[in-house]
XYZ file of N, CA and C in Angstrom:
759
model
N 10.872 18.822 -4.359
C 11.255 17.629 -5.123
C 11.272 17.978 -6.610
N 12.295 18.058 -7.195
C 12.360 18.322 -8.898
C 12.125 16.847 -9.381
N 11.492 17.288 -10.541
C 11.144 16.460 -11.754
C 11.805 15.242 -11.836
N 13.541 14.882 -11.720
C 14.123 13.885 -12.082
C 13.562 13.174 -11.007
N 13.869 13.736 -9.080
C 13.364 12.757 -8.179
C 11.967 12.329 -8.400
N 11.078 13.116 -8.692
C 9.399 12.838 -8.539
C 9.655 11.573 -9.663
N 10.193 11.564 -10.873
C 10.161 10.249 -11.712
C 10.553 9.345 -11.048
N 11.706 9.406 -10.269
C 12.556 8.070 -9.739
C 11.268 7.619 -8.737
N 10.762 8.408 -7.818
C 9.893 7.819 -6.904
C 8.686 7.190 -7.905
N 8.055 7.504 -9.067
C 6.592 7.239 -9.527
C 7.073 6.054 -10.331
N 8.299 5.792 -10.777
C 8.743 4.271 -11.223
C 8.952 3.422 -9.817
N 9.540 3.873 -9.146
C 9.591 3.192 -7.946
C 8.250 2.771 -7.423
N 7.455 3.549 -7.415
C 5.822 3.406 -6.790
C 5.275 2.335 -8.153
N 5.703 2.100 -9.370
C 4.923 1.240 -9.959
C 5.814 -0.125 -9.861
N 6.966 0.016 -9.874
C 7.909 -1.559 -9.294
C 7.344 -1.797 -7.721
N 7.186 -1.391 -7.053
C 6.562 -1.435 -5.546
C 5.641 -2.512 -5.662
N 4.303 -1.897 -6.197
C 3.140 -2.525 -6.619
C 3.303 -3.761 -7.204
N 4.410 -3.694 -8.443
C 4.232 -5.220 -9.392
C 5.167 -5.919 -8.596
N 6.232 -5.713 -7.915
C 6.627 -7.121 -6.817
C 5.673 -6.968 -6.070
N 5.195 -6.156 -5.365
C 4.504 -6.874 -3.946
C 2.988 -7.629 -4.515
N 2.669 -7.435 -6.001
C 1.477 -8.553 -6.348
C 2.455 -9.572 -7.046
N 3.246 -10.056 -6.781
C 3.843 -11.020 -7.704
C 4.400 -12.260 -6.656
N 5.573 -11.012 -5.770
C 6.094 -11.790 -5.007
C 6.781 -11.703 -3.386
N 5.981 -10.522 -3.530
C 6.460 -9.631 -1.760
C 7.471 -9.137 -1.810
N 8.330 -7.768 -1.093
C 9.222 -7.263 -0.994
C 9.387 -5.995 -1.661
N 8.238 -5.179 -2.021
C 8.174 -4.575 -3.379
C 8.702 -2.850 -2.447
N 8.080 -3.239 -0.901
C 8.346 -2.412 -0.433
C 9.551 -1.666 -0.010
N 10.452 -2.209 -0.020
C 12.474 -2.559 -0.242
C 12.288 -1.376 -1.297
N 11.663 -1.232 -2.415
C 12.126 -0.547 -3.627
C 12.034 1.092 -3.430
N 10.571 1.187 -2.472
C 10.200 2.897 -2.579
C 11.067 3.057 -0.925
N 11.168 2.350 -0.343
C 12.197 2.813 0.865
C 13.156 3.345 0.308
N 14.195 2.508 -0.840
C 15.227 2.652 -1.452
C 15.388 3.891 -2.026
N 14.574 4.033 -3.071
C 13.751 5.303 -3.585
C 13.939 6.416 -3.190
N 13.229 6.472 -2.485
C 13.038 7.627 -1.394
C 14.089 8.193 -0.522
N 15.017 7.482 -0.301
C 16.827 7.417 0.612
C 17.339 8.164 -0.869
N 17.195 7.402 -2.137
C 17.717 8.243 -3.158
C 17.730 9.549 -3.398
N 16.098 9.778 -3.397
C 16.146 11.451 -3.378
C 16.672 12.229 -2.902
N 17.185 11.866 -1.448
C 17.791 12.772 -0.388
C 16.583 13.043 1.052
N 15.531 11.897 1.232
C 14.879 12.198 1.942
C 15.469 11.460 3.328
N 15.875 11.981 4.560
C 16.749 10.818 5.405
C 15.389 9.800 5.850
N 16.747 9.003 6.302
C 16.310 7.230 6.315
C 14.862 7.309 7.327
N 14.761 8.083 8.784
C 13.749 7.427 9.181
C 12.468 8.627 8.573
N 12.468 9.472 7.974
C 11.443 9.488 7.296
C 11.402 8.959 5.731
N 12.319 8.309 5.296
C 11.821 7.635 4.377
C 11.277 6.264 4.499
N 11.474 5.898 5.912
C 10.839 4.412 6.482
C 9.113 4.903 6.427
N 8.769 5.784 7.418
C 7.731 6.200 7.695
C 6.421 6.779 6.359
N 7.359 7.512 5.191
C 7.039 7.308 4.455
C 6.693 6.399 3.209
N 7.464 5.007 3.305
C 6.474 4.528 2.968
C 6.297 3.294 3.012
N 5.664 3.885 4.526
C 5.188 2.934 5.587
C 3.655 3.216 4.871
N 3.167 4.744 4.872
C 2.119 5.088 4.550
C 1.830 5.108 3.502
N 2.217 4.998 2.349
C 2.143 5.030 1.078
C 1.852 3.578 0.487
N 2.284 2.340 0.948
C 2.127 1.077 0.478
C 0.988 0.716 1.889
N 0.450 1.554 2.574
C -0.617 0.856 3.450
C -2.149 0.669 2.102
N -2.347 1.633 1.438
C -3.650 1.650 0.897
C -3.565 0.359 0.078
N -2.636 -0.602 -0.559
C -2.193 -1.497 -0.828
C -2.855 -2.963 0.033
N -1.948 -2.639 0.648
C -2.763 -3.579 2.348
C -3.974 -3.937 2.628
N -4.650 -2.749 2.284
C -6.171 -2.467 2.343
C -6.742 -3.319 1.131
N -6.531 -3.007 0.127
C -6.939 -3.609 -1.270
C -6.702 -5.470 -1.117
N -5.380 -5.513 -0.674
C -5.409 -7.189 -0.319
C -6.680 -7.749 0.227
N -6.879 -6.913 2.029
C -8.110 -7.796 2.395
C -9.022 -7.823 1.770
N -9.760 -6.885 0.931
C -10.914 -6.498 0.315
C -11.103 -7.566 -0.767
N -9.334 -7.759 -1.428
C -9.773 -8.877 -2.366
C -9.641 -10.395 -1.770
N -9.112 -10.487 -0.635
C -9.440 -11.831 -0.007
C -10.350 -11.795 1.404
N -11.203 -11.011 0.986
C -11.798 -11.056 2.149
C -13.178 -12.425 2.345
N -13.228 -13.292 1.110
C -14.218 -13.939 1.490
C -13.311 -15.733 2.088
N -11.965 -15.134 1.550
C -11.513 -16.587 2.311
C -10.727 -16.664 3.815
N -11.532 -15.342 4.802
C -11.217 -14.878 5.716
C -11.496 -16.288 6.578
N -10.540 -17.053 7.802
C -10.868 -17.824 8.617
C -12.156 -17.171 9.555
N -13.043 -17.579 10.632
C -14.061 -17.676 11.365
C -13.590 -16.542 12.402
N -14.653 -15.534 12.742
C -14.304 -14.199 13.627
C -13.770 -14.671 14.669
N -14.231 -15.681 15.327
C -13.884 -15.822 16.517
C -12.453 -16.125 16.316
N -11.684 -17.174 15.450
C -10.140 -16.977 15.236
C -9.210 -16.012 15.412
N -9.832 -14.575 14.184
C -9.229 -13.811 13.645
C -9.338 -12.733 15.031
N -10.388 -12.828 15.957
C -10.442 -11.871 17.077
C -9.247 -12.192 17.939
N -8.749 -13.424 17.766
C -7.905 -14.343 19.126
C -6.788 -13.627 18.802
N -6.363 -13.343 17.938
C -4.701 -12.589 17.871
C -5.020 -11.710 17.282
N -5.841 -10.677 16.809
C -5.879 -9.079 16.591
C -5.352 -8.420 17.516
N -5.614 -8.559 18.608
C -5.085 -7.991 19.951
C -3.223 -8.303 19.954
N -2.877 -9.215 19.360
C -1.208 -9.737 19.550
C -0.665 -8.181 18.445
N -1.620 -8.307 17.183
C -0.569 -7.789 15.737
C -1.217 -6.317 16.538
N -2.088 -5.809 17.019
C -1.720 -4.432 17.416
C -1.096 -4.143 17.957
N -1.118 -4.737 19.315
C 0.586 -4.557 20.280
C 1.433 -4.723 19.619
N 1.935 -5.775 18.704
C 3.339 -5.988 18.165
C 3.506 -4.601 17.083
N 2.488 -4.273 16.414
C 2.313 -3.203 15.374
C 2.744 -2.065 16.921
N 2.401 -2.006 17.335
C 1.624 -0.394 18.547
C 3.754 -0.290 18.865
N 4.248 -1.537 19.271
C 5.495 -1.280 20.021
C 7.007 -1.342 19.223
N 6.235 -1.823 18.011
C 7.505 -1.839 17.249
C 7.521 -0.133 16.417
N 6.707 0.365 16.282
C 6.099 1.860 15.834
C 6.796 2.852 16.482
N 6.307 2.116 18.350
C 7.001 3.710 19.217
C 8.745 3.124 19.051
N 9.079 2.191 19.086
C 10.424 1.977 19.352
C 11.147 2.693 18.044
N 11.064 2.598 16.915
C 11.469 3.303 15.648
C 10.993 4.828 15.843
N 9.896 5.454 16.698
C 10.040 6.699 16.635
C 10.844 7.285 17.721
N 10.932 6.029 18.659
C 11.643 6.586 20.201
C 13.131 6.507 19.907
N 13.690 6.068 18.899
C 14.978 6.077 18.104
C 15.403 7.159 17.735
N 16.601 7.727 18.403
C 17.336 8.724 17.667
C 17.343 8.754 16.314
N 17.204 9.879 15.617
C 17.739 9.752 14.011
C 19.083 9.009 13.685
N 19.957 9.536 14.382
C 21.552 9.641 14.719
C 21.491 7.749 14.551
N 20.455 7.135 15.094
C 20.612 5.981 15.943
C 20.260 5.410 14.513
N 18.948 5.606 14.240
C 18.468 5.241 12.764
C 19.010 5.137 11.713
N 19.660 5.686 11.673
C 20.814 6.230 10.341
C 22.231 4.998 10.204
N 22.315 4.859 11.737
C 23.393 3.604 11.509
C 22.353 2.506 11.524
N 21.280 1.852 11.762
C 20.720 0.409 11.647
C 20.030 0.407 10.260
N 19.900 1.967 9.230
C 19.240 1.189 7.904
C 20.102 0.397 7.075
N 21.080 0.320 7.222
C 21.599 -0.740 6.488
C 21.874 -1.978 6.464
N 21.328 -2.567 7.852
C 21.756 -3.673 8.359
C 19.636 -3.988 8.625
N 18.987 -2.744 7.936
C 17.343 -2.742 7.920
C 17.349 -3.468 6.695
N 18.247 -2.763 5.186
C 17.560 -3.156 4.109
C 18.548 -4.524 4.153
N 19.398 -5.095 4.198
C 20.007 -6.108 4.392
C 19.334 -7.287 5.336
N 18.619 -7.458 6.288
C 17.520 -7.955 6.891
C 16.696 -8.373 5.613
N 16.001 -6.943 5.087
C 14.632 -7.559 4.695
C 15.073 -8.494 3.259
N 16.246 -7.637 2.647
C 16.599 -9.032 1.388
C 17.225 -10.157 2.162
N 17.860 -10.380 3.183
C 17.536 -11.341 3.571
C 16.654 -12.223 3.779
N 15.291 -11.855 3.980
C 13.685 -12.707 4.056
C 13.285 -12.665 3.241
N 13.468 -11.552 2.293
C 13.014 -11.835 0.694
C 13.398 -12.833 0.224
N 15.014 -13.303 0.405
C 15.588 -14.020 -0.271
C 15.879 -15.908 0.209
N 14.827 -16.235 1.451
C 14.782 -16.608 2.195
C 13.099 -17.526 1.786
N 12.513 -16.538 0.967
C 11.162 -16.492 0.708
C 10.877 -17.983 0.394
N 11.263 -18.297 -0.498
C 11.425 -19.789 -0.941
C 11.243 -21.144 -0.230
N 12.129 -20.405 0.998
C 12.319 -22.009 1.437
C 11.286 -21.969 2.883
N 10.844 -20.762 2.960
C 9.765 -20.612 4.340
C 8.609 -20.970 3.422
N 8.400 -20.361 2.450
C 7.290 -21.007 1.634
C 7.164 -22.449 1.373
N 8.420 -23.372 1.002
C 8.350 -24.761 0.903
C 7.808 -25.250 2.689
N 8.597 -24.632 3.670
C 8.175 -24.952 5.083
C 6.497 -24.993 5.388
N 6.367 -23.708 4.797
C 4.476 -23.643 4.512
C 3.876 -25.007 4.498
N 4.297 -24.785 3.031
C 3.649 -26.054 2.228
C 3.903 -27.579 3.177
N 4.846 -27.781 3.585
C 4.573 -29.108 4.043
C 3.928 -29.119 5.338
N 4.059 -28.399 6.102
C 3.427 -27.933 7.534
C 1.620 -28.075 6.832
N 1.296 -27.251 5.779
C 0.083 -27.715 5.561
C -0.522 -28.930 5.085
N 0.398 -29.434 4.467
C 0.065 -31.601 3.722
C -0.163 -32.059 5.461
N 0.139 -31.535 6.854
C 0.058 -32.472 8.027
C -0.096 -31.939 8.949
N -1.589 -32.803 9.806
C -2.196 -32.237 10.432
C -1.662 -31.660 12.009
N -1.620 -30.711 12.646
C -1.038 -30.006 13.973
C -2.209 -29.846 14.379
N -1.787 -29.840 15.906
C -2.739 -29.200 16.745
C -2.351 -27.407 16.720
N -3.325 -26.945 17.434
C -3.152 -25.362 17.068
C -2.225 -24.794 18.630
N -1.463 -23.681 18.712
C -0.915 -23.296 19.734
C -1.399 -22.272 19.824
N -1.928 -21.683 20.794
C -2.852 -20.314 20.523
C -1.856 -19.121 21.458
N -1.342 -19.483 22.328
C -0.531 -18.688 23.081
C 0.946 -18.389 22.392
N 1.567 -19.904 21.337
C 2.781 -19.629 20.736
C 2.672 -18.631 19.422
N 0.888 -18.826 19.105
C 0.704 -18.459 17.743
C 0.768 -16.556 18.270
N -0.215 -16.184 19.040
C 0.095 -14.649 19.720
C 1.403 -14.415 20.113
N 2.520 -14.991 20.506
C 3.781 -14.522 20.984
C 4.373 -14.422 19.336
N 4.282 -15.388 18.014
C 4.909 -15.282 17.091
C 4.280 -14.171 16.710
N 2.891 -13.585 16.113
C 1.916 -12.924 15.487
C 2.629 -11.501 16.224
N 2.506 -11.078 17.965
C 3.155 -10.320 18.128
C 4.708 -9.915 17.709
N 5.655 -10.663 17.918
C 6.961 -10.171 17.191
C 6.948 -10.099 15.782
N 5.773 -10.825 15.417
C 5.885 -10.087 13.863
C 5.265 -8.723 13.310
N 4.614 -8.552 14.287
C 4.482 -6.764 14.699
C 5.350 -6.068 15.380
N 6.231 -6.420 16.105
C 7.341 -5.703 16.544
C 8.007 -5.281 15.181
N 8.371 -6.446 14.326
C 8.980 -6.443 13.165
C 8.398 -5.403 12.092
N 7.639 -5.869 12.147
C 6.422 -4.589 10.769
C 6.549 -3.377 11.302
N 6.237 -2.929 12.778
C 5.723 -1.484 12.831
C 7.924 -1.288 13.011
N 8.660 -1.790 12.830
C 9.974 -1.353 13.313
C 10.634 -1.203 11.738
N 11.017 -2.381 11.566
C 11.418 -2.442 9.683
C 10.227 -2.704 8.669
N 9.236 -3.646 8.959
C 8.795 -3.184 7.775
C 8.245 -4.639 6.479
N 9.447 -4.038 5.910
C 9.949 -4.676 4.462
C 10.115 -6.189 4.780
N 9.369 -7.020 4.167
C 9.624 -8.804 4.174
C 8.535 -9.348 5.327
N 7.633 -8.396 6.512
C 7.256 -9.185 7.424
C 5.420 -9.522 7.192
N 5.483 -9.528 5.901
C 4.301 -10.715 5.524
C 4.381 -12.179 5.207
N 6.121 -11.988 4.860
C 6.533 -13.199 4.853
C 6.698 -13.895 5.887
N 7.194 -13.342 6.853
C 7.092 -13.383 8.213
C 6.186 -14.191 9.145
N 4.897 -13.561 8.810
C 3.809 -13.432 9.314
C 3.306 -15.011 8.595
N 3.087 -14.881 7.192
C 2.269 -16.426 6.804
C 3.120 -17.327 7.113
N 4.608 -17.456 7.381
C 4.985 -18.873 8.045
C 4.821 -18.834 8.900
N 4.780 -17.607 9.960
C 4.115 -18.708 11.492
C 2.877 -18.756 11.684
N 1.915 -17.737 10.684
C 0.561 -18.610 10.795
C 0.466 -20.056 10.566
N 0.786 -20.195 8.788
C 1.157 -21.467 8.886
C 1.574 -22.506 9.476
N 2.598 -22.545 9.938
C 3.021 -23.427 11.002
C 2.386 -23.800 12.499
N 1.761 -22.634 12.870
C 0.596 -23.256 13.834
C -0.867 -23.249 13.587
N -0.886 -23.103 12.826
C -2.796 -23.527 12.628
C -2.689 -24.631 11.430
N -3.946 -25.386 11.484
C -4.211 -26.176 10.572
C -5.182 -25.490 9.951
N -5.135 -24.956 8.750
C -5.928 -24.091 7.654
C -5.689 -24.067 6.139
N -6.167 -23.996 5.340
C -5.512 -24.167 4.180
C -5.005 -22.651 3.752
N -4.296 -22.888 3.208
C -3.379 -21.624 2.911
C -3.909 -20.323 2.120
N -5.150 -20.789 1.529
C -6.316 -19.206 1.181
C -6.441 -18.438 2.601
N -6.845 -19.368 3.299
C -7.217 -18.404 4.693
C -6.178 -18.266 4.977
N -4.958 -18.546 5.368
C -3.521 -18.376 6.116
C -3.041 -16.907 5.255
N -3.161 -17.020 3.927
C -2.960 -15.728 3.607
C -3.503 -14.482 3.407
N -5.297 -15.094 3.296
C -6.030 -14.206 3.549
C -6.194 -13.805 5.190
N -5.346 -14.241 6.400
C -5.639 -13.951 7.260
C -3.936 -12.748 7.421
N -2.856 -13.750 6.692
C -2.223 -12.654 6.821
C -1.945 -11.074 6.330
N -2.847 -10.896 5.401
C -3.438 -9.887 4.619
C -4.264 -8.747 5.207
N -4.925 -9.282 6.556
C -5.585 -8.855 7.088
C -4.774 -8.371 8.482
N -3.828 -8.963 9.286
C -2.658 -9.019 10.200
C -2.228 -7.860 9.837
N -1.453 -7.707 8.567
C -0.738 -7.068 7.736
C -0.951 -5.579 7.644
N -2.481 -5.540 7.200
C -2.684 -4.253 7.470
C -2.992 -3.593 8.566
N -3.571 -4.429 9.640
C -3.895 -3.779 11.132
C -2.378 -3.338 11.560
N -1.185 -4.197 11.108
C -0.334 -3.269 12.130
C 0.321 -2.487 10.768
N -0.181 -2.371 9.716
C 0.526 -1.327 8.772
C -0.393 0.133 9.331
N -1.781 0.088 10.021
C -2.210 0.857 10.003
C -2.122 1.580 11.567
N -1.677 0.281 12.504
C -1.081 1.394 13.812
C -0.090 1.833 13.660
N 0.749 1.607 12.742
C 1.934 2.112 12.699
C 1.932 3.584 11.711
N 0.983 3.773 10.680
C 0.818 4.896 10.316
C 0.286 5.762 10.947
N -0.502 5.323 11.547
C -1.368 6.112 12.922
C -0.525 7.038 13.848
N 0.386 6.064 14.478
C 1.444 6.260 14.990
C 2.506 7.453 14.251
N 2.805 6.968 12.901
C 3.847 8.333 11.769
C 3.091 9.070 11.451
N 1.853 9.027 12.067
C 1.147 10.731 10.941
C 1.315 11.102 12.178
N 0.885 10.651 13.418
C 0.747 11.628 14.697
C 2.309 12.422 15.045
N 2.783 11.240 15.158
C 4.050 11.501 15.878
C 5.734 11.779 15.307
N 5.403 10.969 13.851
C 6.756 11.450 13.109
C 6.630 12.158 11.736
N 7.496 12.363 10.781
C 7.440 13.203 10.298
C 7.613 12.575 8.718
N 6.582 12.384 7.783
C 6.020 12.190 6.562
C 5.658 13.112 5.479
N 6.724 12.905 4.259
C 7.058 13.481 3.318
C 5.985 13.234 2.758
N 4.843 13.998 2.230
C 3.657 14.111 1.876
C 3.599 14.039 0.280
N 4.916 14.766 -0.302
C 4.728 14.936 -1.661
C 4.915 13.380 -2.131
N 6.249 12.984 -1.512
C 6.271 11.445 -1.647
C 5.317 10.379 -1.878
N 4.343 10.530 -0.476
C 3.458 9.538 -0.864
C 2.210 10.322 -1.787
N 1.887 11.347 -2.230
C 1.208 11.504 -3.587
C 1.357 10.853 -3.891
N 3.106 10.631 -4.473
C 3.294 10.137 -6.133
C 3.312 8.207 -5.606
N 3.538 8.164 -4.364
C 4.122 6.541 -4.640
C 2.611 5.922 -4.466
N 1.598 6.757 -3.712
C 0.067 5.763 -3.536
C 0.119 5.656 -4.530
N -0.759 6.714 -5.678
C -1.346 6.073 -7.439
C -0.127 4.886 -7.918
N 0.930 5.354 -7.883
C 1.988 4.530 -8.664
C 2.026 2.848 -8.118
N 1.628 2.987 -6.852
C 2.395 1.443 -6.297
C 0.716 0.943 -6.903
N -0.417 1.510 -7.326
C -1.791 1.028 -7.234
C -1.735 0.672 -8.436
N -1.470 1.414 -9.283
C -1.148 1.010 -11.018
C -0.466 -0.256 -10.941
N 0.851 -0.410 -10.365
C 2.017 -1.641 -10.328
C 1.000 -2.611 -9.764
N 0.385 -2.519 -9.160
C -0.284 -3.835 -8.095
C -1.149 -4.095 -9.528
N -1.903 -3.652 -10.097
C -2.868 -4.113 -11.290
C -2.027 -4.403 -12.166
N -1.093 -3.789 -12.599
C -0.172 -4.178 -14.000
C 0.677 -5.557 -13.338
N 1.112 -5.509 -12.552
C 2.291 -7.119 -11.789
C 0.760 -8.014 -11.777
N -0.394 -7.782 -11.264
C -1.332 -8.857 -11.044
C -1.304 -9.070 -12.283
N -1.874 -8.675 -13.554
C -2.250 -9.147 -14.413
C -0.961 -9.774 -15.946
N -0.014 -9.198 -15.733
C 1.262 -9.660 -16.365
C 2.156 -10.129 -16.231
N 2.834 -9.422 -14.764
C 3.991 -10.162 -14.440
C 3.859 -11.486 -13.751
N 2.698 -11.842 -13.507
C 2.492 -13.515 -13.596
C 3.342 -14.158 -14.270
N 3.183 -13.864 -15.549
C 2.962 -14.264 -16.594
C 4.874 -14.827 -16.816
N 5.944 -14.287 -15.805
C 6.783 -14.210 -16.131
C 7.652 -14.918 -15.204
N 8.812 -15.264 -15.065
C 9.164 -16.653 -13.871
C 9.291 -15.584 -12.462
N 8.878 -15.983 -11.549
C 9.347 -15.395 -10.097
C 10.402 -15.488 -10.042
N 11.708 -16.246 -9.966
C 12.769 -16.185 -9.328
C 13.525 -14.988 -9.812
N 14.011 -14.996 -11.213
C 14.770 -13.876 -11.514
C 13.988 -12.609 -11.238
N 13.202 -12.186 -11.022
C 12.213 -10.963 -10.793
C 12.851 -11.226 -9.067
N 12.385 -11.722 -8.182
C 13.301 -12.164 -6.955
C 14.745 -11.920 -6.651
N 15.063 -12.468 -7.297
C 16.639 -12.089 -7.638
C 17.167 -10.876 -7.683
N 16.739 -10.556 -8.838
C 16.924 -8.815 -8.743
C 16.658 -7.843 -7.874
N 15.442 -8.041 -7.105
C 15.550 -7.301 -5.843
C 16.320 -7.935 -4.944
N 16.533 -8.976 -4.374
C 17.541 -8.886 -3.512
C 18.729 -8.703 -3.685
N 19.580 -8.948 -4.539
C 20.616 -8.194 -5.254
C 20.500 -6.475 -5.083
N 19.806 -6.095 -5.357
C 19.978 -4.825 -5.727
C 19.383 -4.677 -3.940
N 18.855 -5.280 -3.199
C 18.503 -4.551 -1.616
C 19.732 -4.985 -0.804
N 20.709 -6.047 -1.045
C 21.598 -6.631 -0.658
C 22.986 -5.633 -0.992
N 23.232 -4.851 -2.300
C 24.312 -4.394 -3.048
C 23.418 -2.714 -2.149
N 22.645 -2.009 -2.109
C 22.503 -0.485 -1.664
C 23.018 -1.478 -0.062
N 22.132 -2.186 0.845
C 22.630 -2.476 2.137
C 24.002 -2.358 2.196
N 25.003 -2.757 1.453
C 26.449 -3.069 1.716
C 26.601 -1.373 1.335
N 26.614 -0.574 0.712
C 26.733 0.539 -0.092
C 26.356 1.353 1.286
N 25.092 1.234 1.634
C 24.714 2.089 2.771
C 25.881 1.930 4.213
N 25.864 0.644 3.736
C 26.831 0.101 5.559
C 28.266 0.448 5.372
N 29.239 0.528 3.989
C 30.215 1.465 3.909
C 30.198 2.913 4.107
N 28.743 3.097 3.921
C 28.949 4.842 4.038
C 28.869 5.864 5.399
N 27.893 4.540 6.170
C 27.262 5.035 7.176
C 27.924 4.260 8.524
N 28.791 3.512 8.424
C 28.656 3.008 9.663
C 30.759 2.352 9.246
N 30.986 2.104 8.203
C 32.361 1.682 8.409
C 33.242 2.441 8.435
């Protein structure tokens, strides 16, 4: 990796960090990134798959005291590993050949839910102003496909994940996200489990993108608050929406 790529990835690893503490999706950027350099698509999925997990980790740690009751959080751990465990082998049981034509219609997906973010979030919100009974069997069938989703693409499925917590539990939304925080990383971490064993991870890569996306997560927490979400929003999906179309002329039309 020469000098110009190692920069493109260690800016990429600090934009990573300051969307995904701002406003989710940050992970769209070092996928992107990383396809730039010349690293192909399904190890640049895999890579950084592993590189934005230590991230993951840092979430629960900092919401770990508005964690819902063990006995809850035990009831569907078992769903997000399977959904993490099968969406993992299916992306490694994927031809390259095969891979290569669905990333573009991958990063086009996830700015799709990025861009989508808004109005599942307003869905949140009113689902929480009124009271539901809980579905515990619908809540494991959603919790699982949103591990199919994570350990397969990836990118957008925390968003994923807190609207259908939301929508079936009655909880206030500290725990809903501190629970999806916690979801989040169990299947970010079978699924790395899964790419260190079994597929093949550009190592120099995630050097540079762990420190970098860890810096961005402290610098976006503490500033880019400070600045409106939407156009920060905007711009990534635009720009994950404009490489998707770019990728899907090159690769598949």
């Amino acid at each position: 990796m020469d000098p110009i790529e190692a920069t493109l990835l260690l800016a990429a690893g600090v934009a990573t960090g300051a969307f995904n503490a701002v406003a989710g999706g940050g992970s769209l950027i070092a996928f992107s990134a990383l396809l730039g350099t010349g690293i192909p698509p399904l190890t640049a999925k895999l890579t950084s798959t592993v590189a934005v997990f230590p991230g993951n980790v840092a979430s629960v740690v900092g919401g770990y005291r508005d964690l819902p009751p063990r006995r809850d959080v035990r009831r569907i751990l078992p769903a997000a590993v399977l959904g993490g465990v099968a969406g993992s082998a299916l992306l490694l049981l994927t031809p390259s050949r095969v891979f290569d034509t669905i990333v573009p219609f991958l990063v086009l997906a996830a700015s799709a839910v990025l861009g989508l973010q808004g109005r599942l979030n307003e869905l949140v919100r009113r689902s929480a102003l009124r009271g539901r009974q809980k579905h515990p069997a619908t809540l494991q069938v959603l919790v699982a496909l949103g591990g199919v989703y994570g350990g397969y693409i990836g990118a957008g499925f925390g968003i994923v994940l807190v609207a259908s917590l939301a929508l079936l539990q009655h909880e206030p939304l500290t725990r809903t996200v501190a629970l999806k925080n916690l979801l989040s990383a169990v299947i970010s971490f079978t699924a790395v489990a899964l790419y260190v064993f079994f597929g093949t991870v550009n190592w120099a890569g995630v050097a540079i993108l762990v420190p970098a996306t860890v810096v961005g997560g402290y610098v976006g927490a503490r500033l880019l608050r400070r600045l409106p979400g939407a156009p920060l929003k905007a711009v990534i999906v635009t720009f994950g929406a404009v490489f998707g179309l770019v990728l899907l002329w090159r690769n598949v039309l």
